[in-house]
Short mmCIF file of C-alpha atoms in Angstrom, two decimals:
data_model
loop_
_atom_site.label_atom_id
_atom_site.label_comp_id
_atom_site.label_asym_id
_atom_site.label_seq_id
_atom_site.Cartn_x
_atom_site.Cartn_y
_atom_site.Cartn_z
CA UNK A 24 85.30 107.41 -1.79
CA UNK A 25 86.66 104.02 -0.24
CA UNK A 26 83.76 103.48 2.07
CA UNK A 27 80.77 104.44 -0.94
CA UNK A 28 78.58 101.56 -1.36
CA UNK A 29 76.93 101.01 -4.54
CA UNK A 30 73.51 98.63 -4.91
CA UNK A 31 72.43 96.86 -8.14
CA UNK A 32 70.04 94.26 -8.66
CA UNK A 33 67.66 92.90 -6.37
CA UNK A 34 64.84 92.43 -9.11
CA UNK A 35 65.46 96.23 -10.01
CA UNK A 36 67.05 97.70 -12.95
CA UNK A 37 68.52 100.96 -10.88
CA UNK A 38 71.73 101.27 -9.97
CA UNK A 39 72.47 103.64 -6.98
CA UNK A 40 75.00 104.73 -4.16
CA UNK A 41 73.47 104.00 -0.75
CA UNK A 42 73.56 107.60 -0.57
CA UNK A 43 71.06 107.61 -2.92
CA UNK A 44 68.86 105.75 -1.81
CA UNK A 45 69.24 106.71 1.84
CA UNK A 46 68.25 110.15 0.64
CA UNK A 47 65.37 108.73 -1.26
CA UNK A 48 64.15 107.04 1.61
CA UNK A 49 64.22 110.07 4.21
CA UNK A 50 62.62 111.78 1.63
CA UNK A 51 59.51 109.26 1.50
CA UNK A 52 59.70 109.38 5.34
CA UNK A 53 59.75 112.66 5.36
CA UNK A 54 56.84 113.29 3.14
CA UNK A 55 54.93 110.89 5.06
CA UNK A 56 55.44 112.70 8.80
CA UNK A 57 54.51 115.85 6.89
CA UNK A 58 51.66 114.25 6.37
CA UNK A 59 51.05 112.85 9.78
CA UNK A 60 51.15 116.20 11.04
CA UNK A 61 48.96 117.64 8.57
CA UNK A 62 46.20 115.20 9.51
CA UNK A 63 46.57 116.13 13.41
CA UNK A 64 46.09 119.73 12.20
CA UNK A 65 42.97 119.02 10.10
CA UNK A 66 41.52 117.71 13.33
CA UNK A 67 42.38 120.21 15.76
CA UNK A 68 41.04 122.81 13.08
CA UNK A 69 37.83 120.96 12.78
CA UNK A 70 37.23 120.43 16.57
CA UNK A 71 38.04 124.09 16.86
CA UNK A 72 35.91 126.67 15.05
CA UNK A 73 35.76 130.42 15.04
CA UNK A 74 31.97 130.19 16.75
CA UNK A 75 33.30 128.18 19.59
CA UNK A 76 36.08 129.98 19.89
CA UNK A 77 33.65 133.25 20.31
CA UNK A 78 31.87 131.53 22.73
CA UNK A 79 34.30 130.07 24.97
CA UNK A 80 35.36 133.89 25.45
CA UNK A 81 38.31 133.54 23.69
CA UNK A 82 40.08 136.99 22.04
CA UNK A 83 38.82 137.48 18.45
CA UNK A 84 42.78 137.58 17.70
CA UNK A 85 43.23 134.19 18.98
CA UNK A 86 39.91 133.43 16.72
CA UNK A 87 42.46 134.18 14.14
CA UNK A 88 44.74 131.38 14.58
CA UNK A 89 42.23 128.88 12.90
CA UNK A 90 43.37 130.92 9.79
CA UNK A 91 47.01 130.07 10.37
CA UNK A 92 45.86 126.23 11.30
CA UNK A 93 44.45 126.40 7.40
CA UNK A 94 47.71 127.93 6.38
CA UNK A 95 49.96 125.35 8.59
CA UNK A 96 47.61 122.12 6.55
CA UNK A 97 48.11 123.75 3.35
CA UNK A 98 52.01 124.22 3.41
CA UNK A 99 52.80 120.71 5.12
CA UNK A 100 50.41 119.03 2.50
CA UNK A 101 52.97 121.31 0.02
CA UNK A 102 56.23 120.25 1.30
CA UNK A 103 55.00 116.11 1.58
CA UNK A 104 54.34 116.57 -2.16
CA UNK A 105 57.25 118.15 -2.79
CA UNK A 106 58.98 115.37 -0.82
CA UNK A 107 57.66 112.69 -2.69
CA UNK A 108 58.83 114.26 -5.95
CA UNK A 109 62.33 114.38 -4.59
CA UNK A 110 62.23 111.13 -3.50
CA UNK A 111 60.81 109.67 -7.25
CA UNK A 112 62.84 111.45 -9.20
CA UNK A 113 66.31 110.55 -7.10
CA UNK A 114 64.70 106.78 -8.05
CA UNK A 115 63.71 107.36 -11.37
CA UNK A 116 67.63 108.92 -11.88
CA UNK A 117 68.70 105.61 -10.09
CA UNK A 118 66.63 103.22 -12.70
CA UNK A 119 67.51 105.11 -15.66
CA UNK A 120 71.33 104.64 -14.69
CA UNK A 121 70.53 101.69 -14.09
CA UNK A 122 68.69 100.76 -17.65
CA UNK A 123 71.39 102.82 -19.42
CA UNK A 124 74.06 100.43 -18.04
CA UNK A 125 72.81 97.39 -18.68
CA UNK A 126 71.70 98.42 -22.67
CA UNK A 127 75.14 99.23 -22.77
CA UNK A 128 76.75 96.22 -21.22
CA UNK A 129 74.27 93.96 -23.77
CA UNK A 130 75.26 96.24 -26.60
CA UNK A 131 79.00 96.15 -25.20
CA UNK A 132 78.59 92.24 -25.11
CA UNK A 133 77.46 91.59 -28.68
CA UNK A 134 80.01 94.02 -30.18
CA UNK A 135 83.20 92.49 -27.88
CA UNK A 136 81.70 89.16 -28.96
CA UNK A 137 81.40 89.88 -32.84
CA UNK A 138 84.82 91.70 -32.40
CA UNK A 139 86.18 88.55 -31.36
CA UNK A 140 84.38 86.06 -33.49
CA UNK A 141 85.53 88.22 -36.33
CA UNK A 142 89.34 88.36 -35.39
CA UNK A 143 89.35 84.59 -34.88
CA UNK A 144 87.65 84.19 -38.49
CA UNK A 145 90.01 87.07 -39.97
CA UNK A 146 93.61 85.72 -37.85
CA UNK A 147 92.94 82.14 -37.23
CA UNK A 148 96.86 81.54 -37.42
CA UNK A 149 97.11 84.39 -34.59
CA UNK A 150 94.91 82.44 -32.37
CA UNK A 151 97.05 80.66 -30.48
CA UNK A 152 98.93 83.84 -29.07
CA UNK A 153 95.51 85.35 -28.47
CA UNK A 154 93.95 82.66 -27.02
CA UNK A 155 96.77 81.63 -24.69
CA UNK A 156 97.03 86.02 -23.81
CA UNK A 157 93.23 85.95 -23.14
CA UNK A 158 92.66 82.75 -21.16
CA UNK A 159 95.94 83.63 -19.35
CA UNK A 160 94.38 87.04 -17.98
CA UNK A 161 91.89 85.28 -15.76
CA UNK A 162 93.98 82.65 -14.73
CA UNK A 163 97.28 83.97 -14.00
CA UNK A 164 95.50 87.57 -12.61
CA UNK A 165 92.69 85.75 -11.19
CA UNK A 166 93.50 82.55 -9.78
CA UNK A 167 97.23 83.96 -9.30
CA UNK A 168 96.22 86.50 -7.57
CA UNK A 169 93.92 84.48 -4.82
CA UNK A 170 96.43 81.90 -4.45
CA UNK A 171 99.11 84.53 -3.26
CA UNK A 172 96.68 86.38 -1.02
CA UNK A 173 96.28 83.43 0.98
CA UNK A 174 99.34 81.25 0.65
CA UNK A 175 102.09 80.19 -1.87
CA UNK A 176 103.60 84.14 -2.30
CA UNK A 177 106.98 83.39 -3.92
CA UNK A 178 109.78 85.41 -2.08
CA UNK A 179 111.84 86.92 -4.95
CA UNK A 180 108.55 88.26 -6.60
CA UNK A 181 107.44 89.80 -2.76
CA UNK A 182 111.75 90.99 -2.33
CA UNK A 183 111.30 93.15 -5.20
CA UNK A 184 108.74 96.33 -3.93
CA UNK A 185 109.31 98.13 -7.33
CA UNK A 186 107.89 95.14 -9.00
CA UNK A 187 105.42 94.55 -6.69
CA UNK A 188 104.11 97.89 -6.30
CA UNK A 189 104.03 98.63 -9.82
CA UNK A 190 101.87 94.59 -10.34
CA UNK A 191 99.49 96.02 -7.57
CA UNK A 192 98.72 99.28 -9.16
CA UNK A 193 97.87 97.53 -12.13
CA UNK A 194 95.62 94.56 -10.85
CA UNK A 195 93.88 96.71 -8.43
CA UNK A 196 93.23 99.29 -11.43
CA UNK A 197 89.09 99.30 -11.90
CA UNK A 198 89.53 99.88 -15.47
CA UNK A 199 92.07 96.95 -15.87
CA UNK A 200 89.61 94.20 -13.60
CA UNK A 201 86.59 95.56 -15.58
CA UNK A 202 88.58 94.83 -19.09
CA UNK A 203 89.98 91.44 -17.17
CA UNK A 204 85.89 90.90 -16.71
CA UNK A 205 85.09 91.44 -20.42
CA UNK A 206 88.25 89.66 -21.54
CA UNK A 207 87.49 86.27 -19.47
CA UNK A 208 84.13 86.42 -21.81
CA UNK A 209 85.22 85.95 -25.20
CA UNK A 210 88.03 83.21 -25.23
CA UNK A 211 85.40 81.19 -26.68
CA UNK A 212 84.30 83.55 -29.50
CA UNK A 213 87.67 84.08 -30.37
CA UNK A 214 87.91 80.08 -30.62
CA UNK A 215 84.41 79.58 -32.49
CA UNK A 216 85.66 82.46 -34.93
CA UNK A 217 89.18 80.93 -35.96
CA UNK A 218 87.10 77.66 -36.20
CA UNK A 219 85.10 78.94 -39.27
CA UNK A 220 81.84 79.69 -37.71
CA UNK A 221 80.33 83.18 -39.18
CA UNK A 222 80.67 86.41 -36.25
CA UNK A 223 77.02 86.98 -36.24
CA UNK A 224 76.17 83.20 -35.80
CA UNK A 225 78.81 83.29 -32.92
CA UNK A 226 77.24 86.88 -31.04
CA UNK A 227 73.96 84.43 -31.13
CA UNK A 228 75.60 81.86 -29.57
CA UNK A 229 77.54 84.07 -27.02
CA UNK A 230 74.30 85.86 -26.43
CA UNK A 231 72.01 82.65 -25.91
CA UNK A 232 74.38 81.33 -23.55
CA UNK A 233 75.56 78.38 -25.41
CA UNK A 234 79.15 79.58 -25.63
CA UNK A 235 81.03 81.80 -22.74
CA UNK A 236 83.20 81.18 -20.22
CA UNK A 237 82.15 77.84 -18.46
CA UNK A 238 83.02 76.18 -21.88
CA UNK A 239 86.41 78.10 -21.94
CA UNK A 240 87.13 76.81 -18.45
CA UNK A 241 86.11 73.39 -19.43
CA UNK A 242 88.78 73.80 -22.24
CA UNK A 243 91.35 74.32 -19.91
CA UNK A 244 90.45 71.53 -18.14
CA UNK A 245 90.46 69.34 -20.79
CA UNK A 246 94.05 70.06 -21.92
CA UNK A 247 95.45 70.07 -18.76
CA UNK A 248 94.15 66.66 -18.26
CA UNK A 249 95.84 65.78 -21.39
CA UNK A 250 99.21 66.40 -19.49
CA UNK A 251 97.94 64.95 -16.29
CA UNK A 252 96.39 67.92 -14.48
CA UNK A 253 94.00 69.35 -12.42
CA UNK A 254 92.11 65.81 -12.71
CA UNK A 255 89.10 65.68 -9.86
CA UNK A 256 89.47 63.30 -7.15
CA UNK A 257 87.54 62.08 -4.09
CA UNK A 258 87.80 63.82 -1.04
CA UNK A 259 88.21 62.31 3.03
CA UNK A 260 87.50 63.71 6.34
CA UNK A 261 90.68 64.77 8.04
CA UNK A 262 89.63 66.04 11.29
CA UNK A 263 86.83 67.75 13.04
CA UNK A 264 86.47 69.91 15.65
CA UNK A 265 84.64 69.23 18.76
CA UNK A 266 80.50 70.40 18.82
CA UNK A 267 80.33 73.70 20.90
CA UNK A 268 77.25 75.94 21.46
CA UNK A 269 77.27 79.52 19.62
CA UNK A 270 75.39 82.22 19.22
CA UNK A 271 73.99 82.58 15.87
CA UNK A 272 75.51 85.66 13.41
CA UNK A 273 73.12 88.39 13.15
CA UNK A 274 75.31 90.96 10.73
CA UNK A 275 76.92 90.67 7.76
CA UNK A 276 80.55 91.35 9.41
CA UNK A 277 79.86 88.51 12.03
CA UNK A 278 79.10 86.30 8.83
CA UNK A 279 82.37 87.18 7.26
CA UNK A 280 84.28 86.75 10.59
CA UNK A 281 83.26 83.31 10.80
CA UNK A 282 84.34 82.07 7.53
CA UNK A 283 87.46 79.62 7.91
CA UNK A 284 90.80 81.03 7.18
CA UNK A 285 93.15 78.02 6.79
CA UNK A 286 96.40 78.05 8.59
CA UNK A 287 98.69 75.33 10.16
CA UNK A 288 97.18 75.84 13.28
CA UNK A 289 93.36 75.39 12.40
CA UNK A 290 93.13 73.71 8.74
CA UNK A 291 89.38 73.80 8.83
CA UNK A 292 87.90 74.90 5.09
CA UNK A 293 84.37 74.52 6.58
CA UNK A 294 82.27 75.64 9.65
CA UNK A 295 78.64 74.42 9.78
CA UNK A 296 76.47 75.71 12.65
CA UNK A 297 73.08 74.07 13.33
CA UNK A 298 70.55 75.48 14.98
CA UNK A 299 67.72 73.04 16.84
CA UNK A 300 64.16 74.29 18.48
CA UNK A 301 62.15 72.23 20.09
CA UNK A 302 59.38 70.78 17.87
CA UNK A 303 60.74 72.33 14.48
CA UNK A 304 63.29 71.14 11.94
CA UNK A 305 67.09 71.65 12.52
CA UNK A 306 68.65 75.04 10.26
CA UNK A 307 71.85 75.40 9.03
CA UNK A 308 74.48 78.01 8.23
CA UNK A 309 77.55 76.72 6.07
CA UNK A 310 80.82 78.92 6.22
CA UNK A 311 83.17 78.36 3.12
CA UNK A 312 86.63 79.25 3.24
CA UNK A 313 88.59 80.36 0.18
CA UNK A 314 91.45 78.40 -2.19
CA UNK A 315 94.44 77.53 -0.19
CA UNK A 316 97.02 76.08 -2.58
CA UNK A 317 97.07 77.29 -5.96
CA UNK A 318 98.56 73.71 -7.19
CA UNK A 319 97.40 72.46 -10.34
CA UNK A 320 97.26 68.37 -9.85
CA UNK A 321 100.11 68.17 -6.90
CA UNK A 322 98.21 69.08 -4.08
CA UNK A 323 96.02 67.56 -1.24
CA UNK A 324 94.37 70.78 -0.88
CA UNK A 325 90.75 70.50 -2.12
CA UNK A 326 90.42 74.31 -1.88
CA UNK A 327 93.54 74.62 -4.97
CA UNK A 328 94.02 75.96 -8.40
CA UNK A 329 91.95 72.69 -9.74
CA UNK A 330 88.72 73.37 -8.19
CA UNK A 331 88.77 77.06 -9.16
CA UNK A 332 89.18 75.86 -12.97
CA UNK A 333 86.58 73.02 -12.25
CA UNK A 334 84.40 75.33 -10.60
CA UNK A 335 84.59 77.98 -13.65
CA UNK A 336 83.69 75.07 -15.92
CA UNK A 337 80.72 74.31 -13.99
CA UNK A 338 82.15 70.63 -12.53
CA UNK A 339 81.49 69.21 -9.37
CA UNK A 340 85.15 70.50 -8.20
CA UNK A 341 86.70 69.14 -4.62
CA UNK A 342 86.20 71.78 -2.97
CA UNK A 343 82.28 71.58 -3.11
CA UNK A 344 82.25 67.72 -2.49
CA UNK A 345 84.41 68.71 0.55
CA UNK A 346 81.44 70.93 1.51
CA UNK A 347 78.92 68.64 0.71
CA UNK A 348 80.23 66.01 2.85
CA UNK A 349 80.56 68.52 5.67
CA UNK A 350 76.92 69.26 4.84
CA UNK A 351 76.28 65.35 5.22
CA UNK A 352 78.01 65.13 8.53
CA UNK A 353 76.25 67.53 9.64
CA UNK A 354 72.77 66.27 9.16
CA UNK A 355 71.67 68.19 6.41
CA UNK A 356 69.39 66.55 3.71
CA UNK A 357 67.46 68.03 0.89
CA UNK A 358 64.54 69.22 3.00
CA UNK A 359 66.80 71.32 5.68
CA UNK A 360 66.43 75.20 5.37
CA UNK A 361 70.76 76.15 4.90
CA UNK A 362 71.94 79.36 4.30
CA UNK A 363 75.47 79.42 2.36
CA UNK A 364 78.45 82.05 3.22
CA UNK A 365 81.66 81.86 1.14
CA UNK A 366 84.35 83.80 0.63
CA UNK A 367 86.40 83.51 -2.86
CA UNK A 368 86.27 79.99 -4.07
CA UNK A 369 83.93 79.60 -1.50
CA UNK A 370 81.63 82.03 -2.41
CA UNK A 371 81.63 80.05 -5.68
CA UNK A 372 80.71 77.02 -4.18
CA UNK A 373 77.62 78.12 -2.69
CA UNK A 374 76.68 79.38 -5.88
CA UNK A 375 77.14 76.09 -7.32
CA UNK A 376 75.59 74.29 -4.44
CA UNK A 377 72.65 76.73 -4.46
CA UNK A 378 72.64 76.36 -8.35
CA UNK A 379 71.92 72.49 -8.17
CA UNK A 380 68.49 72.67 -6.62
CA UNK A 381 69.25 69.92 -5.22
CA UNK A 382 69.04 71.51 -1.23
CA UNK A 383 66.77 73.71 0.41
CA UNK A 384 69.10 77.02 -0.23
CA UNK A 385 67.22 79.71 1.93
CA UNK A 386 70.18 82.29 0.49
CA UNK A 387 74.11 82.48 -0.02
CA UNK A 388 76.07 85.63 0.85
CA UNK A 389 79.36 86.16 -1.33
CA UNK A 390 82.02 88.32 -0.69
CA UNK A 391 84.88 88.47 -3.55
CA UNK A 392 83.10 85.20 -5.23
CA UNK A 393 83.72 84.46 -9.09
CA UNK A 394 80.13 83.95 -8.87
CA UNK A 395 79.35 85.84 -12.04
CA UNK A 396 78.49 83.19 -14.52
CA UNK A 397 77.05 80.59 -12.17
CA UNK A 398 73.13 81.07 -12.22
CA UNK A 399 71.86 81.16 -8.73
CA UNK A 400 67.94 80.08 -8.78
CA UNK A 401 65.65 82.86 -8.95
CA UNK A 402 63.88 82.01 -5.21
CA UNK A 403 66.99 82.19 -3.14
CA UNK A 404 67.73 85.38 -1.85
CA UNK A 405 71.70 86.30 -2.45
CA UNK A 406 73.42 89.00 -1.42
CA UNK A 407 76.85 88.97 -3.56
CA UNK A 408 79.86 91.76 -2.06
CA UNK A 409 82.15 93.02 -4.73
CA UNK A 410 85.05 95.16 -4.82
CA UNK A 411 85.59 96.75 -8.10
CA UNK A 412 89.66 96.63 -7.25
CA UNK A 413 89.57 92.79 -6.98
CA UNK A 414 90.28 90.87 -10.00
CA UNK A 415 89.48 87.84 -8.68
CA UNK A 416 85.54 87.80 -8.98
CA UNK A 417 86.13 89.35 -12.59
CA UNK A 418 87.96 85.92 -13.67
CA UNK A 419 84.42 84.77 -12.96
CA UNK A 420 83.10 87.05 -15.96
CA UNK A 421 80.41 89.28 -15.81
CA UNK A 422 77.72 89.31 -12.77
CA UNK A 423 74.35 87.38 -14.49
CA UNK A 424 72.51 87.35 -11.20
CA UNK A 425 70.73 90.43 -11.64
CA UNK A 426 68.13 88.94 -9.18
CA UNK A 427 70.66 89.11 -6.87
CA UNK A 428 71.49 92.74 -4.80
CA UNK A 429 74.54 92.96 -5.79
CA UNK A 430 76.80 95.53 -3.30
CA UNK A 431 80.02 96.98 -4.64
CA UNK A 432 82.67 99.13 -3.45
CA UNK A 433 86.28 100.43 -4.55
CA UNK A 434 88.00 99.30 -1.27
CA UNK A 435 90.91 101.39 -2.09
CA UNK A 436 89.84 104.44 -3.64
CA UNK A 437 91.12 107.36 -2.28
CA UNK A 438 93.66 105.31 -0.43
CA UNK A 439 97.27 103.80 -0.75
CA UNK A 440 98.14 100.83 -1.77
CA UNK A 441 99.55 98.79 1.21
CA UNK A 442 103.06 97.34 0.30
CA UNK A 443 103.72 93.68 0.23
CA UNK A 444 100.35 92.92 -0.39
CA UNK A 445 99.20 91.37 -3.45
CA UNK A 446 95.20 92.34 -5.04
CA UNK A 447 94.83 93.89 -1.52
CA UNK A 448 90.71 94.39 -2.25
CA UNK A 449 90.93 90.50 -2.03
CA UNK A 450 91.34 90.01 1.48
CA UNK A 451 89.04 89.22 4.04
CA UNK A 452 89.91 91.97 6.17
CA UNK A 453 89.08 94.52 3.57
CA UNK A 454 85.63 92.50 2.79
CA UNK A 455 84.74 92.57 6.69
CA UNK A 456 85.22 96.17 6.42
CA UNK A 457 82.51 96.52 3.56
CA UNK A 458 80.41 94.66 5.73
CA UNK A 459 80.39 97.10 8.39
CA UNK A 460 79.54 99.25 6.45
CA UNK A 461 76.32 97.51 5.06
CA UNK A 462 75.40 96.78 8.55
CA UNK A 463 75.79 100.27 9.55
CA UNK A 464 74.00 101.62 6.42
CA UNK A 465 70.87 103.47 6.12
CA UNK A 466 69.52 102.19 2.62
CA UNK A 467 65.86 100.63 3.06
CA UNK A 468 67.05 98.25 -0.11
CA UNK A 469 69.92 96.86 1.57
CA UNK A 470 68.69 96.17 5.05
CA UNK A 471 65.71 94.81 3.71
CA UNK A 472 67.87 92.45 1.66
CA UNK A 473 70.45 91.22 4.26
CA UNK A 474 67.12 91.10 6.74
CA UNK A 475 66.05 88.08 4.32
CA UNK A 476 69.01 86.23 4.37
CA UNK A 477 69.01 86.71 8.64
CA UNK A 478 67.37 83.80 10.15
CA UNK A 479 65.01 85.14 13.10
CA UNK A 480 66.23 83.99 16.73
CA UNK A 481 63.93 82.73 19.05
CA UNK A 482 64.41 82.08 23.42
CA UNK A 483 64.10 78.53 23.06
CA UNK A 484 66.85 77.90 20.40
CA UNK A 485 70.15 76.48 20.49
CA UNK A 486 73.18 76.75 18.04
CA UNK A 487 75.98 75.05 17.68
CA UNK A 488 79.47 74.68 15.75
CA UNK A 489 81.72 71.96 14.24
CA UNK A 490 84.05 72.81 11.55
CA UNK A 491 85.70 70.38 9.06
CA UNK A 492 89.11 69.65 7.31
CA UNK A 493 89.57 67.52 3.96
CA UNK A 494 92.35 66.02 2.03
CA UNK A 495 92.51 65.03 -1.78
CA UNK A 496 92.06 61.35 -1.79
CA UNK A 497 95.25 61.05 -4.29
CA UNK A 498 95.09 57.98 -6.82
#
């Protein structure tokens, strides 16, 4: 079902429905009122014994109902045990999902990697059709795809529905993201394989971390800069909007509301809100919109199709210098307490700001972020939103922040394709909608998780808003 969430990581190995763990949850609840009640029957038995019954002239078949007092603590004490059993096993079901996914993913990873180290080393002359097949997946699907959902969207391709309908049914396939996902991770195997380098040597590399897709992305990089190409520049401070008092976001949906979506008529790619309190130190919240152009080197756009390459290859791209001169303006320094929300390329860049250590990162919420391969520190509380029809957070590569609680969805299962839309599960509106429904959920996992990254509100607080636009500072 569309509106099923599912919850990974958080520092566990299970992997559950919120059903699940909803129904785990009552169950614990449950067993403990049973035992609640139990206890208040224990003591009404003890105050009340057959003797003083007798004596207080009460009927010898009242007398009786100690006996069914006995009866009542035995069976509750019954059904909390049984409760608690429920409740442990629908966990221990959960973690052993959970452990059998990820042996498979690592076995799943080592074989895809061999596999490709070893068709490199067999077919070094096919490499080039390979290569340019596999690194084309993630960026014409990936980056493609993003760029269309929130801008450039040639007409002829959007004239023909056919075509359009039949590209959408593909892209938005689960199976098709998840092999884009496994795909973006092995250009480089393929690469190291044709090079000469033994498969097994390569799996070690792949597996240690020394090869993946960062250096792949780099690649890229590096020959289109040899035709003059996505080459990084400075960024400048447009405009600015005027400081205005807010009240702070308290749910996930008002988070996602509030991230910038660029249009002619407000251009902003960043919205930082500060909160001051008398006698403590200013907090932040950083809103981070999504790419804008999908121009590779011809753009003013920091949010483009460079900074999603850059970003992938681990670079400081424009986009995040955009943000962390926003950041700048806005009084933050190393010490200030900043929570990061992002949305697509954004939701990358507060990985890679958070990532840096070089800020006081309380947490970063995600939502359709190729965040996969960028290692968020251990101490900052994440909450990354997923849909498994999106294939733009699969060109990321596979999700490494298993620290992270990690919520996913299949926005559109069950449901229709809408027409005209390209990667629908991409868009904001769909992401706000699987935020709803993690605010409204009843999982103890996942409120306590998007309870940490909620900063606490207090009488004597005030919030306010500025948001930021940035150009390209073009050689």
């Amino acid at each position: 079902m569309s509106d099923s969430l599912t919850i990974s990581g958080g520092g566990s190995v299970s992997v559950a429905t919120t059903e699940m763990l909803v129904s785990a949850s009552a169950l614990h609840r449950a067993a403990s009122m049973s035992r609640d009640i139990a206890g208040a029957v224990s003591m009404v038995d003890a105050r009340l014994t057959t003797n003083q019954l007798v004596t207080l002239g009460i009927p010898t078949a009242a007398a009786l109902a100690e006996n069914d007092l006995d009866c009542a603590f035995a069976e509750l004490q019954s059904v909390a045990q049984r409760a608690e059993r429920l409740s442990s096993l629908v966990r221990f079901a959960a973690e052993s999902y959970g452990m059998a996914e990820a042996v498979s993913e690592g076995l799943s990873r080592r074989f895809t990697a061999e596999a490709a180290a070893l068709f490199g080393f067999l077919f070094p002359k096919h490499l080039l059709v390979w290569g340019a097949t596999l690194v084309g997946l993630p960026i014409l699907f990936g980056f493609t795809a993003a760029a269309l959902v929130t801008g450039r969207q040639p007409a002829e391709l959007l004239a023909d529905k056919e075509l359009m309908a039949g590209l959408n049914a593909l892209i938005s396939d689960p199976l098709f993201v998840q092999t884009v996902r496994l795909g973006v991770m092995n250009v480089d195997e393929i690469v190291a394989g044709a090079s000469g380098l033994p498969p097994s040597l390569v799996a070690l590399l792949s597996a240690a971390g020394l090869i993946g897709l960062s250096s792949s992305a780099a690649g890229v990089g590096r020959l289109a800069g040899v035709a003059g190409m996505m080459a990084e520049t400075p960024v400048a401070l447009v405009s600015r909007t005027d400081t205005t008092p807010v009240k702070p976001a308290q749910t996930v949906d008002e988070r996602a509301e509030r991230i910038p979506q660029h249009t002619e008529e407000s251009p902003f790619q960043v919205r930082v809100e500060k909160t001051s309190r008398p006698g403590e130190e200013d907090t932040f919240e950083v809103y981070i919109g999504g790419t804008v152009d999908f121009a590779f080197g011809d753009s003013a756009q920091p949010f483009d199709g460079s900074s999603n390459v850059n970003l992938a290859a681990g670079q400081e791209a424009a986009a995040m210098k955009a943000v962390l001169m926003a950041m700048e303006e806005a009084g933050i320094t190393a010490e200030s307490e900043v929570m990061l929300n992002g949305y697509s390329q954004g939701g990358a860049v507060a990985a890679m700001i958070a990532a840096t250590g070089d800020y006081n990162v309380t947490g970063v919420l995600s939502f359709g972020g190729n965040t996969g391969q960028i290692p968020i520190p251990v101490g900052v509380d994440a909450v990354l939103v997923e849909h498994e029809d999106d294939i733009v957070p699969a060109a990321g590569g596979s999700q490494d922040n298993q620290h992270a609680t990690i919520v996913t969805r299949e926005a559109f299962g069950g449901r229709q394709l809408p027409e005209g839309v390209l990667v629908p599960a991409h868009q904001l509106n769909e992401y706000r909608d699987t935020a709803q429904l993690m605010d409204i959920d009843g999982s103890d996992e996942l409120q306590a998780a998007i309870a940490r990254i909620t900063p606490k509100t207090y009488d004597d607080a005030s919030t306010t808003v500025t948001s930021y636009e940035f150009e390209r500072v073009q050689p």
